[in-house]
Each structure stands twice: as C-alpha cells, then as structure tokens.
PDB file of C-alpha atoms in Angstrom:
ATOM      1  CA  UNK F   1      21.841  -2.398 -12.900  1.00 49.00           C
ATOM      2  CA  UNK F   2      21.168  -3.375  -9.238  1.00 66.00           C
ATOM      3  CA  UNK F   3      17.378  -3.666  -8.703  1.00 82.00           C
ATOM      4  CA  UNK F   4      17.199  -0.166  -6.098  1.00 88.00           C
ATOM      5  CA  UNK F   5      19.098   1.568  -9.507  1.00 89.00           C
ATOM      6  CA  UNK F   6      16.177   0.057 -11.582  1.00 91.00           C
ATOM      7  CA  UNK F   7      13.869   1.366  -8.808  1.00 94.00           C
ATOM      8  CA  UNK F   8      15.130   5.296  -9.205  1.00 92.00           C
ATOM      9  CA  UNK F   9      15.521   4.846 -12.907  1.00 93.00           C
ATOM     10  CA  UNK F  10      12.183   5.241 -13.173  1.00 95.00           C
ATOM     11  CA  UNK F  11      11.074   5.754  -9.734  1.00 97.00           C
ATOM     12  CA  UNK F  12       7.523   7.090 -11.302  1.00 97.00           C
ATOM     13  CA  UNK F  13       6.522   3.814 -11.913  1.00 97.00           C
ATOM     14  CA  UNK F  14       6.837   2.743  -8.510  1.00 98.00           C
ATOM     15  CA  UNK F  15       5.109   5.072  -6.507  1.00 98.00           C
ATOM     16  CA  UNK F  16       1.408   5.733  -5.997  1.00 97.00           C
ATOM     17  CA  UNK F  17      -0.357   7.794  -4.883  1.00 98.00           C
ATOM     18  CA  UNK F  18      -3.485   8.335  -2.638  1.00 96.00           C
ATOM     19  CA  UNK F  19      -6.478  10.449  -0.923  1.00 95.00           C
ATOM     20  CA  UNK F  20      -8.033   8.106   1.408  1.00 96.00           C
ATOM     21  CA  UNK F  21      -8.716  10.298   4.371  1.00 94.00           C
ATOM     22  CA  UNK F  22     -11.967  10.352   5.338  1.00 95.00           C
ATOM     23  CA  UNK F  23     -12.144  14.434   5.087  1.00 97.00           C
ATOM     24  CA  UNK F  24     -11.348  14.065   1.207  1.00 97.00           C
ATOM     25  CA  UNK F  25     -13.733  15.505  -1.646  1.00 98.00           C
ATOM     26  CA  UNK F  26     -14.605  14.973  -5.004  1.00 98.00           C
ATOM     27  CA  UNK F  27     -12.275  17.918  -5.885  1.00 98.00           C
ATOM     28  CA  UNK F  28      -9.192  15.916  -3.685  1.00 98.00           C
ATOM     29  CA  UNK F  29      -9.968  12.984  -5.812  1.00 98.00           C
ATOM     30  CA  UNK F  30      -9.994  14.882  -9.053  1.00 98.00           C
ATOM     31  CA  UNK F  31      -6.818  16.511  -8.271  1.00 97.00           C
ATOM     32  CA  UNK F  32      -5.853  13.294  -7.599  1.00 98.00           C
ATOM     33  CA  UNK F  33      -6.115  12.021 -10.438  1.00 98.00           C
ATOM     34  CA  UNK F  34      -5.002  14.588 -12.614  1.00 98.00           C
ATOM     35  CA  UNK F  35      -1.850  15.005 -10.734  1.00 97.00           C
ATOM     36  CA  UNK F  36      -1.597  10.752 -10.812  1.00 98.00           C
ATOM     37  CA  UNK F  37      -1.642  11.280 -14.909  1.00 98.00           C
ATOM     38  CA  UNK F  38       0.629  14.169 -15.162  1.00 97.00           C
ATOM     39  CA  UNK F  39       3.341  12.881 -12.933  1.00 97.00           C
ATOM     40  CA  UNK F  40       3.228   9.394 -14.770  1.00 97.00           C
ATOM     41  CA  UNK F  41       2.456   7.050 -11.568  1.00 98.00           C
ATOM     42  CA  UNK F  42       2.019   3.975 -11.255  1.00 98.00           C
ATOM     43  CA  UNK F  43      -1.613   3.955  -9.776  1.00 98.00           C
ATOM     44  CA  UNK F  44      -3.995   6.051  -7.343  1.00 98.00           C
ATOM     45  CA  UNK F  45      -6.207   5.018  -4.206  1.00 98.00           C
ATOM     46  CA  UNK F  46      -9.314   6.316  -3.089  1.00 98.00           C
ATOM     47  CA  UNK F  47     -11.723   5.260  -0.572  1.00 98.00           C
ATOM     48  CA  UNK F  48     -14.166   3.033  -2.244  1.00 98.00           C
ATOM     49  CA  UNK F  49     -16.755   5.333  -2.100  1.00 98.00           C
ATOM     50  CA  UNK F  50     -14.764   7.095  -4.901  1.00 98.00           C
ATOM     51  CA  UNK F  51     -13.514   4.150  -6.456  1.00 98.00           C
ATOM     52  CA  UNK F  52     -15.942   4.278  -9.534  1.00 98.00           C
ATOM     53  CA  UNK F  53     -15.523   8.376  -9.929  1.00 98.00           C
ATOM     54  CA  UNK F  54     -11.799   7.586 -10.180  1.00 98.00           C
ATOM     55  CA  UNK F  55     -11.801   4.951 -12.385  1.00 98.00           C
ATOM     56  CA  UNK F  56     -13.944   6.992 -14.743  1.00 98.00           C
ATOM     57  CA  UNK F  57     -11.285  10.156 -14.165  1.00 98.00           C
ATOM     58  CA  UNK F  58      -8.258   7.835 -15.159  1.00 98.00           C
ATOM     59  CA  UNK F  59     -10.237   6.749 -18.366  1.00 97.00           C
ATOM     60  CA  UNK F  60      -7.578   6.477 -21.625  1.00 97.00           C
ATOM     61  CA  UNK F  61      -4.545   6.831 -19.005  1.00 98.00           C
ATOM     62  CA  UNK F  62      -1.809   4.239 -17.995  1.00 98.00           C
ATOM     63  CA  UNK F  63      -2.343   4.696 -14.282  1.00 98.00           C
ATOM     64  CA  UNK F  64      -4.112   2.200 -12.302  1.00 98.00           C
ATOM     65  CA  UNK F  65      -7.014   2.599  -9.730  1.00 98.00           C
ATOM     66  CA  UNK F  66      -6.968   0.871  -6.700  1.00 98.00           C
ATOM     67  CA  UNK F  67      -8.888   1.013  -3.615  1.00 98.00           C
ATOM     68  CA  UNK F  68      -8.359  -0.684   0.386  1.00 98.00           C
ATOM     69  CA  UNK F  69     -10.406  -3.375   2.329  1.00 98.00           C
ATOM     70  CA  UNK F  70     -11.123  -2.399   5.531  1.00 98.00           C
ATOM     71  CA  UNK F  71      -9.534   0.499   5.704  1.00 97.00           C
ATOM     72  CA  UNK F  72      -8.154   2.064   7.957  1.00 96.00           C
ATOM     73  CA  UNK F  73      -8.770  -0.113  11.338  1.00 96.00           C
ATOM     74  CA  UNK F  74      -8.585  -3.470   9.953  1.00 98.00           C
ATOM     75  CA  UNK F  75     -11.280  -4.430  12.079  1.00 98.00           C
ATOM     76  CA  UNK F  76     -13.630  -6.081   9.681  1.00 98.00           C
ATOM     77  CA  UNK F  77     -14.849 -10.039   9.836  1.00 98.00           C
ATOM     78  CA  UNK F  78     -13.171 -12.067   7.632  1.00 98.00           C
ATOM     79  CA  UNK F  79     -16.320 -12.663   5.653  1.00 98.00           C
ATOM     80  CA  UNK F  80     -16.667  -8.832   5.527  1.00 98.00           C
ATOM     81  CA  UNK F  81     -13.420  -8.051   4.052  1.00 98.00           C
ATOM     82  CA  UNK F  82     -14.240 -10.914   1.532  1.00 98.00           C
ATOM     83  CA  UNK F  83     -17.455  -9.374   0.375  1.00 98.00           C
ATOM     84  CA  UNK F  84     -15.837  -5.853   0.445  1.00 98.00           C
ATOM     85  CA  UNK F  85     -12.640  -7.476  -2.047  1.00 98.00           C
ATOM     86  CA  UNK F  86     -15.500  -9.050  -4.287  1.00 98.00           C
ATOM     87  CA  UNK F  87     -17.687  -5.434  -4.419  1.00 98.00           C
ATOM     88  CA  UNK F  88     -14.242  -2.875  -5.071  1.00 98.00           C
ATOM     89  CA  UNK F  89     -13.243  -5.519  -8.115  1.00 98.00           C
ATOM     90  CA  UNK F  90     -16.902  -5.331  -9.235  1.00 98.00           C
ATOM     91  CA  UNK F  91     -16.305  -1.295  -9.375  1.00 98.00           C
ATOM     92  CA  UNK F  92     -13.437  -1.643 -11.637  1.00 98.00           C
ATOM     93  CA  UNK F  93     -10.407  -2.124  -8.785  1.00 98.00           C
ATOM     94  CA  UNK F  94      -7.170  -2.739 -10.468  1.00 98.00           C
ATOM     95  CA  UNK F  95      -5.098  -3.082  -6.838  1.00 98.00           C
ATOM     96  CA  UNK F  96      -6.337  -3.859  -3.666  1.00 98.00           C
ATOM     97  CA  UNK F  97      -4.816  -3.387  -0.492  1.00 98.00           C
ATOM     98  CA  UNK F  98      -6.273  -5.054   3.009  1.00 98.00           C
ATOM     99  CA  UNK F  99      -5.963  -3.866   6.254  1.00 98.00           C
ATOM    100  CA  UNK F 100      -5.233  -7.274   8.484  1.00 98.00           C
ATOM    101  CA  UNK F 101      -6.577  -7.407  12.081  1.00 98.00           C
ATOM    102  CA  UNK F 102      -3.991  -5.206  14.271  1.00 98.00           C
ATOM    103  CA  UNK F 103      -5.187  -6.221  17.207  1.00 98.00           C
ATOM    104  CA  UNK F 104      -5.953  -9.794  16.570  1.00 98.00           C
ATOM    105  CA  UNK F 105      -1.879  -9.734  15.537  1.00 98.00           C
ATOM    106  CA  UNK F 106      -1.180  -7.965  18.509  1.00 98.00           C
ATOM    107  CA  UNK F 107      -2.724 -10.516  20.462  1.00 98.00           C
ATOM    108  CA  UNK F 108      -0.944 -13.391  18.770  1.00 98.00           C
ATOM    109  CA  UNK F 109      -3.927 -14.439  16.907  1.00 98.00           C
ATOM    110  CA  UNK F 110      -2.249 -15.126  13.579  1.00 98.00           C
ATOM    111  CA  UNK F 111      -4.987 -17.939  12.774  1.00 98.00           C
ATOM    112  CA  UNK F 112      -7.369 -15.096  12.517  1.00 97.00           C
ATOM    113  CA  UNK F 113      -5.263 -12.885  10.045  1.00 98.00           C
ATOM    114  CA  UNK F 114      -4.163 -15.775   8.055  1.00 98.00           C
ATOM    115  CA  UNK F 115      -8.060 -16.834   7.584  1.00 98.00           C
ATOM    116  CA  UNK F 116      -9.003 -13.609   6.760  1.00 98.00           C
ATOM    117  CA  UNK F 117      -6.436 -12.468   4.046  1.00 98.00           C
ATOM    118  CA  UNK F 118      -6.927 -16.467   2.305  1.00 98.00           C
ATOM    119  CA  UNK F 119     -10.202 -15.326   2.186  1.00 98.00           C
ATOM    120  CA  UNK F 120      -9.617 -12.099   0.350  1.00 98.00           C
ATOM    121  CA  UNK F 121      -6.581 -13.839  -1.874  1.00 98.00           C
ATOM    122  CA  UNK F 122      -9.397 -16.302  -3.145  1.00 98.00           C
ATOM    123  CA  UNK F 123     -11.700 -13.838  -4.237  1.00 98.00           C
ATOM    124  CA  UNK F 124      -9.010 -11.843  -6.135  1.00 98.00           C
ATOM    125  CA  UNK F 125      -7.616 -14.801  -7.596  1.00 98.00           C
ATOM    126  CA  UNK F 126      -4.658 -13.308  -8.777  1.00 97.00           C
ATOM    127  CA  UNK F 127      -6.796 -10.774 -11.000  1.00 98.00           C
ATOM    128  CA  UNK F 128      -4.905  -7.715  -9.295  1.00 98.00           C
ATOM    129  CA  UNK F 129      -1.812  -6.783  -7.198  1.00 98.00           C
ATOM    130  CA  UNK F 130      -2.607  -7.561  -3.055  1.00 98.00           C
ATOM    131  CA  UNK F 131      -1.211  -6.297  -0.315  1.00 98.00           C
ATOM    132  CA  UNK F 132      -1.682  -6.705   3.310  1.00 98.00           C
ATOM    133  CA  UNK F 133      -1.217  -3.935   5.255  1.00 98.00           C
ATOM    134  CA  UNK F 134       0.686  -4.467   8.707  1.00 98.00           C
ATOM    135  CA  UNK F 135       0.417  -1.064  10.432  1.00 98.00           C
ATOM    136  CA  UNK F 136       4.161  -1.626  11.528  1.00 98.00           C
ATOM    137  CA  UNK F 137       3.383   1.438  13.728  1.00 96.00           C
ATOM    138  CA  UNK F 138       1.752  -0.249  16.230  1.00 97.00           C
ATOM    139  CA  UNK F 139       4.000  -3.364  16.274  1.00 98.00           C
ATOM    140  CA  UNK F 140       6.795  -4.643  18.035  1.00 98.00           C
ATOM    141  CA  UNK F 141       9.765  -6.813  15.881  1.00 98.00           C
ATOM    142  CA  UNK F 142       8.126 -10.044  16.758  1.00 98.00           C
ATOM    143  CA  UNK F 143       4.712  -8.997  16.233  1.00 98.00           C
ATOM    144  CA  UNK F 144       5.963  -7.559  12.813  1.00 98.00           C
ATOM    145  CA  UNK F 145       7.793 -10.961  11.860  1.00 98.00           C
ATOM    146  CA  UNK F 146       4.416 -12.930  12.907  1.00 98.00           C
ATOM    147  CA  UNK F 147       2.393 -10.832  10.162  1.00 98.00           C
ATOM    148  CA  UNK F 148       4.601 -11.373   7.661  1.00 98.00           C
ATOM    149  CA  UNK F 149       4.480 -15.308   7.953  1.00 98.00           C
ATOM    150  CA  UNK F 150       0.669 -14.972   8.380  1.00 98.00           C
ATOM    151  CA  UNK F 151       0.175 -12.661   4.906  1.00 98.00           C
ATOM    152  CA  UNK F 152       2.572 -15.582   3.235  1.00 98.00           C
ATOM    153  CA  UNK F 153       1.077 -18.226   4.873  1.00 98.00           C
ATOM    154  CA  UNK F 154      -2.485 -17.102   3.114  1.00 98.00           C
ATOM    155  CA  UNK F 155      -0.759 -16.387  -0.240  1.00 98.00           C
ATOM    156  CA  UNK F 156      -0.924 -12.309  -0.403  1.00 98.00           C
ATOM    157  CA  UNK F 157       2.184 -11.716  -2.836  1.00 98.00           C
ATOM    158  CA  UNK F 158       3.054  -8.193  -1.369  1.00 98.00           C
ATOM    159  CA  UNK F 159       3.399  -6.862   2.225  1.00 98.00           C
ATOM    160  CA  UNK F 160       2.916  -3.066   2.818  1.00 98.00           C
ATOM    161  CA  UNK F 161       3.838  -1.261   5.834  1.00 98.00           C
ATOM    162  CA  UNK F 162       1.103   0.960   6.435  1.00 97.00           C
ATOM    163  CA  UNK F 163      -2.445   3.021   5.783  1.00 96.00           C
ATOM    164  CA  UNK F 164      -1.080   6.752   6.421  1.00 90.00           C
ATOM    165  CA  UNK F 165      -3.428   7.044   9.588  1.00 93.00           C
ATOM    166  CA  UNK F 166      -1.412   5.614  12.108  1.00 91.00           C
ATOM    167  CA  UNK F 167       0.790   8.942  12.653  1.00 89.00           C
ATOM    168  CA  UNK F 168       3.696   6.747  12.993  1.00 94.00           C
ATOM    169  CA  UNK F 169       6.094   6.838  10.090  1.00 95.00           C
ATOM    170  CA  UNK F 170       7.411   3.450   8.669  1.00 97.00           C
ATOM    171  CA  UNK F 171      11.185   3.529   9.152  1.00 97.00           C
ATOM    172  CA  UNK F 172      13.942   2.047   7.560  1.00 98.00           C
ATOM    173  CA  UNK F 173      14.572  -0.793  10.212  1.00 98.00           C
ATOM    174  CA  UNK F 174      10.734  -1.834   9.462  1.00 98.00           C
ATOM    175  CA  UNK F 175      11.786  -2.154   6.041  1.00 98.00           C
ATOM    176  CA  UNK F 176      14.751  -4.292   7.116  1.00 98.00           C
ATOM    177  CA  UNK F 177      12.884  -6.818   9.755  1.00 98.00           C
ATOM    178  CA  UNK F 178      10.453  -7.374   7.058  1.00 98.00           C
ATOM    179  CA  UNK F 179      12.461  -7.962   4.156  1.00 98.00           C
ATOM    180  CA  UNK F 180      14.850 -10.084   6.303  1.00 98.00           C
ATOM    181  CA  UNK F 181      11.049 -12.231   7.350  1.00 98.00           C
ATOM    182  CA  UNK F 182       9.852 -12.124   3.803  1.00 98.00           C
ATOM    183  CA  UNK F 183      13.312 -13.358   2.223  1.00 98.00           C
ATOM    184  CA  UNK F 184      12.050 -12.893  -1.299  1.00 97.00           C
ATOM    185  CA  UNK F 185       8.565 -14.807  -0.011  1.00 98.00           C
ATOM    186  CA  UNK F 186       7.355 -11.338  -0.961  1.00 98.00           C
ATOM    187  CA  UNK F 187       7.073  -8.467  -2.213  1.00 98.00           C
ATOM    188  CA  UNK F 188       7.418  -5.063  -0.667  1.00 98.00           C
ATOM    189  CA  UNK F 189       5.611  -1.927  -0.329  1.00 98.00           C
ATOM    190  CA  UNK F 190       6.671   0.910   1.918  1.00 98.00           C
ATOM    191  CA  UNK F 191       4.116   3.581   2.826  1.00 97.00           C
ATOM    192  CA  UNK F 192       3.641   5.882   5.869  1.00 95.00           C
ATOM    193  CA  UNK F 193       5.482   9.276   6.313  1.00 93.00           C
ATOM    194  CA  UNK F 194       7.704   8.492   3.312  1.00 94.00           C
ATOM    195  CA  UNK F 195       9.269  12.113   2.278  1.00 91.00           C
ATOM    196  CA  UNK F 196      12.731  12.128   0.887  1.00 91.00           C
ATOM    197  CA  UNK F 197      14.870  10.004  -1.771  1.00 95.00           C
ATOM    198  CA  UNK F 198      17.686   9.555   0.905  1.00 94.00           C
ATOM    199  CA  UNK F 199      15.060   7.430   2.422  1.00 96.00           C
ATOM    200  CA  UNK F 200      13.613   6.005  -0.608  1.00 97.00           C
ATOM    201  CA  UNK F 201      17.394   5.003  -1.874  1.00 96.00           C
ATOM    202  CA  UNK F 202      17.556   2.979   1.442  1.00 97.00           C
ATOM    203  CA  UNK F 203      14.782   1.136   1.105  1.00 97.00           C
ATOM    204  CA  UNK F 204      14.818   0.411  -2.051  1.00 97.00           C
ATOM    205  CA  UNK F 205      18.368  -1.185  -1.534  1.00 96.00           C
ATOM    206  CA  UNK F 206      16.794  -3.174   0.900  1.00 97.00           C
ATOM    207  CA  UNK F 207      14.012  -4.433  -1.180  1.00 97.00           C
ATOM    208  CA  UNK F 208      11.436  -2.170  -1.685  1.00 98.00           C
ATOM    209  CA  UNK F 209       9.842  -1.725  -4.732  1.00 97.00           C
ATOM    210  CA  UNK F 210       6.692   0.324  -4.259  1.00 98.00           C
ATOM    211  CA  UNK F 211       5.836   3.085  -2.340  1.00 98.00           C
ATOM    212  CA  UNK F 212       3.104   5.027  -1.397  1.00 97.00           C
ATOM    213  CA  UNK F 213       3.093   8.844  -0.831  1.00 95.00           C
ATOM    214  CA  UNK F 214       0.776  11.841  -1.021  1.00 91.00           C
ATOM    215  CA  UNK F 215       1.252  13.983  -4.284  1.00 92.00           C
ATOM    216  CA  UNK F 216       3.538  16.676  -3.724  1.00 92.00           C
ATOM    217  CA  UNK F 217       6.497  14.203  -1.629  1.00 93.00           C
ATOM    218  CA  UNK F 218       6.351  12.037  -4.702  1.00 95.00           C
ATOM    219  CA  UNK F 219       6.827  14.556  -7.052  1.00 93.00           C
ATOM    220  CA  UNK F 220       9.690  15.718  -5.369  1.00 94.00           C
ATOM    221  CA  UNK F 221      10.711  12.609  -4.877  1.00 95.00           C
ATOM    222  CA  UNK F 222      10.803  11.876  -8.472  1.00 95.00           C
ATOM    223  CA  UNK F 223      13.034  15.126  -9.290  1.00 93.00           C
ATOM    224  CA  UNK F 224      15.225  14.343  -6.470  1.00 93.00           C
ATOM    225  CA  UNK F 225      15.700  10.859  -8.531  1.00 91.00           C
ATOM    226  CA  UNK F 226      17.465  12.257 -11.243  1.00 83.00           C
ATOM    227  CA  UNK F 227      20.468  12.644  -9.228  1.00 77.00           C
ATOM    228  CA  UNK F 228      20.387   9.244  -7.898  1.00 64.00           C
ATOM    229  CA  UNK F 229      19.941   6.847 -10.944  1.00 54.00           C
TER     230      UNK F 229
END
C-alpha cells in the first residue's frame, strides 16, 4: 500500500480539526469536540483560552487536544512564543503548532525564525507533535523554500501550510515546493481552504500526511474516502 492509500485508508486519523477564530464560543468548542469524538479524528485545536475546557471535553476519548503559539500573526518575540509553548503544555497541550514570523521571512530574516522556533522546539522537547506554520499565502516560492530550511534548521519535525485566517487557500503546488524543500527532512501538514478528496488524494500523493479542516469538509471528506482507498 503506497503511503497516500494508507493516508485515505483511514483518512480519520489524519485530519483535525479546529475552532480558533477569535468569534468562537464555548458552545463552538463543545461542538467541537463532540463532533472531533464522533467522527474519530485525530485531534482538535482551540485557542488557548479554551485549551483547558477542551481538554476536559475530550476526557476518556482517543482524540488529542492541541492548541497554536502565536496565533494567528506570528508576530510574537521569540522569548514570547517560548513562554506561550511552556504555559499551553502546562494546560494539558498534546500538539502545538507555531506561527513563525511572516514578515521577518518575508524580509529574508531567516536568523530570526530559526531562533525563535529552536526556542519553542527546546521547550517541547519532543513531548508533543510541532509544527511551524508558514502562511504559504503570503509567500512567494523562494520565500516558501527559505522557511522550510529555517523550521529544519531549528529542529521542528513537521511543516504546516497555514492558520485558516489568511483567506488564501493552500494549493497543491505549495504542497509540491515544500515537499520538494523538505525532501523527507519533514513532515507535512496541509491546512487552509482544504475542501474536497480530489484535493486531498493529491496531496497526499505528494506527501502529506495531516490535514487540517473545519468539521463539516472533513466529514465529507472522510465519506468521500471510501471510494478512494
């Protein structure tokens, strides 16, 4: 079985799902989380504000709760988005995923990003999944290919496209300039305007073996599966 087969097999198991805009209530997050338990995924994200209501609502379940740093701008000081990592794992954060500094990428400050996300991969310590978030949305190729040697370069083990906000939907040649950067240095997580399996199949082909959706694409996506195992 090729690994994007394994991937739609049980294609459950790699998606989560999330309610991390800032309008979102305690009724979004429980709905959340019961629709996270039914539909058997993987994990849910919240804001961190929510973080500890979720963890409690996904108490005796299989699905993980995770929770971003410096979300959604990425525009935190390093030692900020170190002391936010060290609070969310002290709430019971089982994956954490960091916004990196857009604009100092942009700018072709990759000292800055790599200093920040070492920062945050040393207080995890390997205890959960990390991800840096690139916002491919607002990068060019280049700019792209520089973020993915900076999130290596500081030891993140997964690269993720985007936070949801940007409006710009991660597309399938993101997928392929940053699995063709990463070259297995990584792994990969595709989020951002992510709706149908024809899309998911591609990327998965390519690499991908996470992706992040709101509730009602991913269970669709997950019937739509069934067809394509």
């Amino acid at each position: 079985m090729s690994d994007a087969s394994a991937v739609l097999a049980d294609l459950a198991a790699h998606i989560d799902i999330s309610c991390v805009q800032a309008q979102h209530t305690l009724r979004d997050v429980e709905e959340l989380a019961r629709r996270a338990v039914d539909g058997g995924f993987v994990s849910a994200h919240v804001l961190p504000t929510w973080l500890p209501v979720l963890r409690e609502l996904l108490s005796g379940s299989s699905v993980l709760a995770g929770s971003p740093v410096s979300f959604p701008s990425g525009g935190a000081t390093p030692a900020t988005k170190a002391a936010e990592a060290r609070e969310l794992l002290g709430l019971g954060a089982q994956e954490l995923d960091v916004v990196v500094s857009i604009g100092r990428l942009r700018s072709g400050d990759t000292a800055t990003v790599t200093d920040e996300l070492s920062r945050v991969v040393d207080i995890v310590a390997g205890e959960v999944p990390l991800r840096a978030i690139l916002e491919v949305g607002h990068l060019d190729e280049s700019t792209i290919r520089r973020g993915v040697d900076a999130a290596i370069a500081a030891g993140v083990p997964w690269i993720k496209t985007g936070t949801g906000w940007s409006g710009i939907p991660t597309t399938v040649e993101h997928i392929r300039v940053i699995a063709e950067q990463a070259a297995g240095r990584a792994a990969l997580k595709a989020a951002g305007g992510i709706r149908d399996i024809e899309t998911i199949t591609t990327m998965a082909e390519l690499g991908v073996t996470r992706f992040g959706m709101n509730a009602t694409a991913a269970v669709a996506a997950v019937a739509a599966s069934r067809s394509y195992a």
